[in-house]
């Protein structure tokens, strides 16, 4: 770190901190308040070290130091420092619901968007400059390879690793003992080629939008002059090369994770057992010929949640065939078909929207992203417009539902008396409703 700081003319790093997330950043804390004199902390996520070689790790640290490099001007460094400070404060307030935080949330929620709007162009340029610093210290090829691996590793954990880990909560009431050893192994194993190329293709299609402070991967690779390709698997991680007692650190991370996840894990286990009991009851009703449409639909949804799409698909398929005018069954069936790259999911989603307007809110975006992911941009544009229109209609609908004006005209309802009595009894359970 000292060598990289010297090469890049960066600020002195006073302390290096490690934490359990896959990220890295530098935070600066003023010791003299508005007069500055900053103490600089380099914060490194240990999972980030697990998934990258030492050479790539150098590129990551060089990027972070590059944000504050003197060679790129004090103003850009100031913008980066201010933004990081706001980000940390906002994150802390969102995670802690102490009454005192509410006094500040209004101010932050009002002020931070203005800061973002006025500085995002500078911050985007700062990202390119930090990439350049990384390329100078290592090479443009190494920086590009690191950016690609970082994206693929994050998707790999989200798609292949964490779902399998959380699935254990359905079967056992306590979290795994060696979660970070398993994560390290997953990050060292080569990503299946088919998945890797699919994910890289999807990430490269993402464009830098007008409000994005971080440029898209394709723009960053273009700026570096690097070709996009799947990086080879690493033989030795920066974690193993630089951490003196890695097993002790892994044990500590495991303990932290289990303490954080313990209650949530037990709740998930109990919830799944309850849901399986409901499925058993519904199966018994089916055997007796008492299963209603709502029962069958509820069973399919529960099965998908606790056992996955493979087991729920035939249930949705049967429901859609038996009840072709049931929008929910059509929607869920279409969603699974699209997820597996099958075009016949599109008419299923459209049929659901035709029968239920509210299905448009999720249905049109599903079709749009499906066509975009499969390189059909012309078809996607049509559903991008439909998505915008459906959201506009929904916003007007919500505004009408939640706003009352003195000139509004109300007519008597036509609901049966027994229904209104049930509704009144239900509303009595809500303390914030004074009269119904």
XYZ file of C-alpha atoms in Angstrom, residues 100-423:
324
model
C -32.277 10.580 16.696
C -31.599 9.541 13.117
C -35.062 10.669 12.050
C -34.094 14.257 12.844
C -31.398 14.112 10.179
C -33.005 11.880 7.571
C -35.224 14.626 6.225
C -32.238 16.889 5.657
C -30.157 14.165 4.022
C -32.997 12.939 1.822
C -33.502 16.482 0.591
C -29.866 17.559 0.225
C -28.034 14.458 -1.044
C -29.969 14.219 -4.356
C -28.910 17.818 -5.133
C -25.295 16.944 -4.360
C -25.523 13.893 -6.614
C -27.085 15.870 -9.450
C -24.438 18.601 -9.393
C -21.399 16.350 -9.033
C -22.162 13.133 -10.923
C -20.268 14.205 -14.081
C -17.163 14.993 -12.021
C -17.485 11.725 -10.118
C -17.819 9.776 -13.354
C -14.634 11.403 -14.656
C -12.992 10.570 -11.341
C -13.750 6.883 -11.981
C -12.000 7.008 -15.357
C -9.014 8.747 -13.759
C -8.851 6.137 -11.001
C -8.906 3.378 -13.651
C -6.029 5.157 -15.387
C -4.053 5.218 -12.112
C -4.680 1.501 -11.734
C -3.474 0.890 -15.290
C -0.306 2.921 -14.722
C 0.654 0.905 -11.639
C -0.143 -2.518 -13.102
C -1.231 -2.426 -16.736
C -4.377 -1.577 -18.654
C -4.864 -5.289 -19.379
C -4.669 -6.173 -15.678
C -7.088 -3.394 -14.728
C -9.535 -4.510 -17.420
C -9.249 -8.148 -16.365
C -9.843 -7.126 -12.750
C -12.994 -5.180 -13.637
C -14.355 -8.153 -15.578
C -13.578 -10.641 -12.806
C -15.111 -8.332 -10.206
C -18.391 -8.233 -12.140
C -18.424 -11.977 -12.831
C -17.539 -12.887 -9.238
C -20.397 -10.784 -7.876
C -22.883 -12.414 -10.255
C -21.415 -15.855 -9.495
C -21.993 -15.373 -5.769
C -25.515 -14.023 -6.316
C -26.563 -16.781 -8.735
C -24.596 -19.878 -7.771
C -23.356 -19.466 -4.215
C -25.802 -17.619 -1.964
C -28.988 -19.363 -3.192
C -27.431 -22.747 -2.313
C -26.343 -21.472 1.098
C -29.727 -19.996 1.956
C -31.412 -23.179 0.774
C -29.854 -24.905 3.797
C -32.127 -22.768 5.977
C -35.046 -24.789 4.647
C -33.554 -27.978 6.090
C -31.594 -26.999 9.223
C -32.360 -24.473 11.951
C -28.792 -23.143 12.382
C -26.420 -21.453 9.887
C -23.436 -23.303 8.350
C -20.240 -23.286 10.393
C -17.789 -22.648 7.531
C -19.535 -20.171 5.252
C -16.405 -18.201 4.317
C -14.335 -21.307 3.567
C -17.112 -22.306 1.163
C -17.129 -18.826 -0.358
C -13.362 -18.919 -0.846
C -13.630 -22.273 -2.612
C -16.456 -21.014 -4.840
C -14.417 -17.963 -5.881
C -11.364 -20.065 -6.737
C -13.284 -22.534 -8.909
C -13.608 -21.608 -12.605
C -17.009 -20.184 -13.527
C -18.781 -22.528 -15.983
C -17.915 -21.268 -19.474
C -21.511 -21.006 -20.683
C -22.538 -18.954 -17.648
C -19.430 -16.789 -17.848
C -19.994 -15.789 -21.475
C -23.703 -15.218 -20.859
C -23.059 -12.979 -17.847
C -20.267 -11.058 -19.546
C -22.499 -10.467 -22.559
C -25.264 -9.125 -20.333
C -22.938 -6.801 -18.408
C -21.364 -5.479 -21.615
C -24.825 -4.600 -22.958
C -25.420 -2.273 -20.014
C -25.050 1.348 -21.022
C -23.901 4.305 -18.949
C -27.095 6.182 -18.135
C -27.172 9.933 -17.655
C -27.335 9.692 -13.865
C -24.714 6.962 -13.397
C -21.574 8.016 -11.534
C -19.839 4.733 -12.359
C -19.390 4.204 -16.104
C -20.564 0.906 -17.564
C -18.065 -1.931 -17.876
C -17.972 -1.598 -21.662
C -17.165 2.129 -21.413
C -14.430 1.513 -18.850
C -12.840 -1.220 -20.969
C -12.999 1.043 -24.031
C -11.316 3.836 -22.070
C -8.560 1.411 -21.071
C -8.248 0.061 -24.610
C -8.819 -3.502 -23.406
C -10.730 -6.314 -25.120
C -13.497 -7.980 -23.119
C -12.804 -11.662 -22.467
C -13.275 -14.195 -19.683
C -10.221 -14.155 -17.359
C -8.504 -17.416 -16.442
C -9.075 -18.863 -12.972
C -6.592 -17.645 -10.364
C -4.163 -20.099 -8.781
C -3.505 -18.223 -5.534
C -5.659 -15.457 -4.077
C -4.460 -12.201 -2.554
C -6.153 -13.345 0.646
C -3.850 -16.364 0.934
C -0.791 -14.405 -0.133
C -1.138 -11.410 2.183
C -3.119 -12.540 5.251
C -0.737 -14.062 7.820
C -3.221 -16.284 9.686
C -5.997 -16.863 7.118
C -7.774 -19.667 8.996
C -8.111 -17.520 12.118
C -9.577 -14.708 10.024
C -12.010 -17.096 8.328
C -13.155 -18.397 11.723
C -13.725 -14.833 12.902
C -15.745 -14.008 9.773
C -17.795 -17.182 10.241
C -18.611 -16.200 13.832
C -19.656 -12.692 12.780
C -21.854 -14.026 9.980
C -23.541 -16.629 12.212
C -24.276 -14.021 14.881
C -25.790 -11.670 12.307
C -27.790 -14.365 10.506
C -28.812 -16.580 13.447
C -32.277 -15.177 14.149
C -33.165 -14.629 10.486
C -31.988 -18.158 9.671
C -34.148 -19.725 12.398
C -37.156 -17.679 11.260
C -36.705 -18.924 7.696
C -36.464 -22.531 8.888
C -39.670 -22.240 10.933
C -41.442 -20.469 8.070
C -40.543 -23.212 5.577
C -41.770 -25.915 7.944
C -45.103 -24.072 8.250
C -45.363 -23.715 4.473
C -44.641 -27.405 3.933
C -47.399 -28.238 6.383
C -49.766 -26.045 4.315
C -48.758 -27.854 1.114
C -49.445 -31.189 2.818
C -52.917 -29.946 3.825
C -53.644 -28.784 0.272
C -52.464 -32.109 -1.162
C -54.849 -33.843 1.215
C -57.702 -31.602 0.039
C -56.865 -32.506 -3.559
C -57.069 -36.212 -2.741
C -60.542 -35.609 -1.323
C -61.602 -33.611 -4.389
C -61.947 -30.408 -2.340
C -59.127 -28.340 -3.859
C -60.374 -24.961 -5.111
C -58.725 -22.737 -7.732
C -57.375 -20.437 -5.009
C -56.025 -23.452 -3.139
C -54.275 -24.790 -6.238
C -52.767 -21.406 -7.055
C -51.612 -20.885 -3.481
C -49.995 -24.330 -3.481
C -48.081 -23.620 -6.702
C -46.769 -20.319 -5.315
C -45.654 -21.959 -2.052
C -43.972 -24.837 -3.892
C -42.026 -22.386 -6.056
C -40.883 -20.452 -2.998
C -39.659 -23.423 -0.975
C -38.801 -26.024 -3.645
C -38.014 -23.970 -6.741
C -39.291 -23.448 -10.273
C -38.648 -26.989 -11.457
C -41.281 -28.412 -9.107
C -43.727 -25.524 -9.427
C -43.661 -25.347 -13.247
C -45.963 -28.362 -13.860
C -48.407 -26.974 -11.285
C -48.591 -23.597 -13.062
C -48.804 -25.346 -16.430
C -51.736 -27.463 -15.254
C -53.501 -24.414 -13.791
C -53.024 -22.361 -16.968
C -54.472 -25.188 -19.059
C -57.377 -25.853 -16.714
C -58.153 -22.166 -16.074
C -57.014 -20.219 -19.181
C -58.685 -17.035 -17.900
C -56.759 -17.032 -14.604
C -54.192 -14.180 -14.963
C -51.925 -15.137 -12.058
C -51.291 -18.643 -13.384
C -50.581 -17.275 -16.867
C -48.196 -14.674 -15.462
C -46.184 -17.065 -13.286
C -45.961 -19.613 -16.086
C -44.840 -16.949 -18.560
C -42.243 -15.619 -16.130
C -40.611 -19.031 -15.733
C -40.656 -19.635 -19.495
C -38.909 -16.308 -20.138
C -36.332 -17.029 -17.457
C -35.390 -20.180 -19.345
C -35.162 -18.397 -22.697
C -38.451 -19.602 -24.177
C -40.313 -17.111 -26.379
C -43.703 -18.655 -25.622
C -43.553 -16.918 -22.265
C -44.290 -13.570 -23.954
C -47.905 -14.326 -24.987
C -48.533 -15.782 -21.522
C -47.449 -12.510 -19.895
C -49.456 -10.441 -22.381
C -52.550 -12.543 -21.732
C -52.159 -11.974 -17.989
C -51.891 -8.207 -18.590
C -54.986 -8.290 -20.795
C -56.956 -9.882 -17.958
C -55.401 -7.900 -15.088
C -54.056 -4.359 -15.584
C -51.842 -4.584 -12.493
C -49.823 -7.370 -14.137
C -48.448 -4.719 -16.521
C -46.245 -3.215 -13.792
C -44.045 -6.311 -13.689
C -45.063 -7.958 -16.959
C -43.881 -5.333 -19.446
C -40.446 -4.941 -17.763
C -40.036 -8.737 -17.863
C -40.639 -8.820 -21.614
C -38.427 -5.772 -22.178
C -35.448 -7.278 -20.336
C -36.006 -10.653 -22.003
C -35.747 -9.128 -25.479
C -32.768 -6.958 -24.486
C -30.911 -9.955 -23.042
C -31.478 -11.841 -26.299
C -30.308 -9.009 -28.546
C -33.777 -8.078 -29.827
C -33.575 -4.345 -29.201
C -36.287 -3.383 -31.700
C -38.864 -5.602 -29.977
C -37.614 -4.417 -26.581
C -38.222 -0.746 -27.392
C -41.949 -1.357 -27.791
C -42.167 -2.801 -24.288
C -39.936 -0.111 -22.842
C -42.597 2.390 -23.892
C -45.358 0.150 -22.503
C -43.453 -0.029 -19.207
C -43.271 3.769 -18.968
C -46.976 4.126 -19.733
C -47.991 1.503 -17.172
C -45.930 3.210 -14.453
C -47.471 6.584 -15.297
C -50.960 5.100 -15.053
C -50.078 3.397 -11.761
C -48.730 6.651 -10.287
C -51.936 8.489 -11.235
C -53.981 5.622 -9.808
C -52.041 5.711 -6.516
C -52.370 9.501 -6.328
C -56.122 9.235 -6.829
C -56.407 6.506 -4.192
C -54.382 8.307 -1.538
C -55.535 11.902 -2.064
C -58.891 13.436 -1.147
C -60.012 16.908 -2.259
C -62.962 18.953 -1.036
C -64.504 18.884 -4.506
C -64.462 15.078 -4.759
C -67.902 13.484 -5.096
C -68.609 10.245 -3.199
C -71.418 7.838 -4.028
C -72.894 5.141 -1.765
C -71.247 1.727 -2.115
C -73.209 -1.238 -3.418
C -71.513 -3.915 -1.287
C -73.590 -6.515 0.599
C -74.169 -5.871 4.304
C -72.425 -9.055 5.462
C -69.297 -8.062 3.507
C -69.211 -4.550 5.006
C -69.567 -6.030 8.500
C -66.575 -8.323 7.893
C -64.603 -5.378 6.550
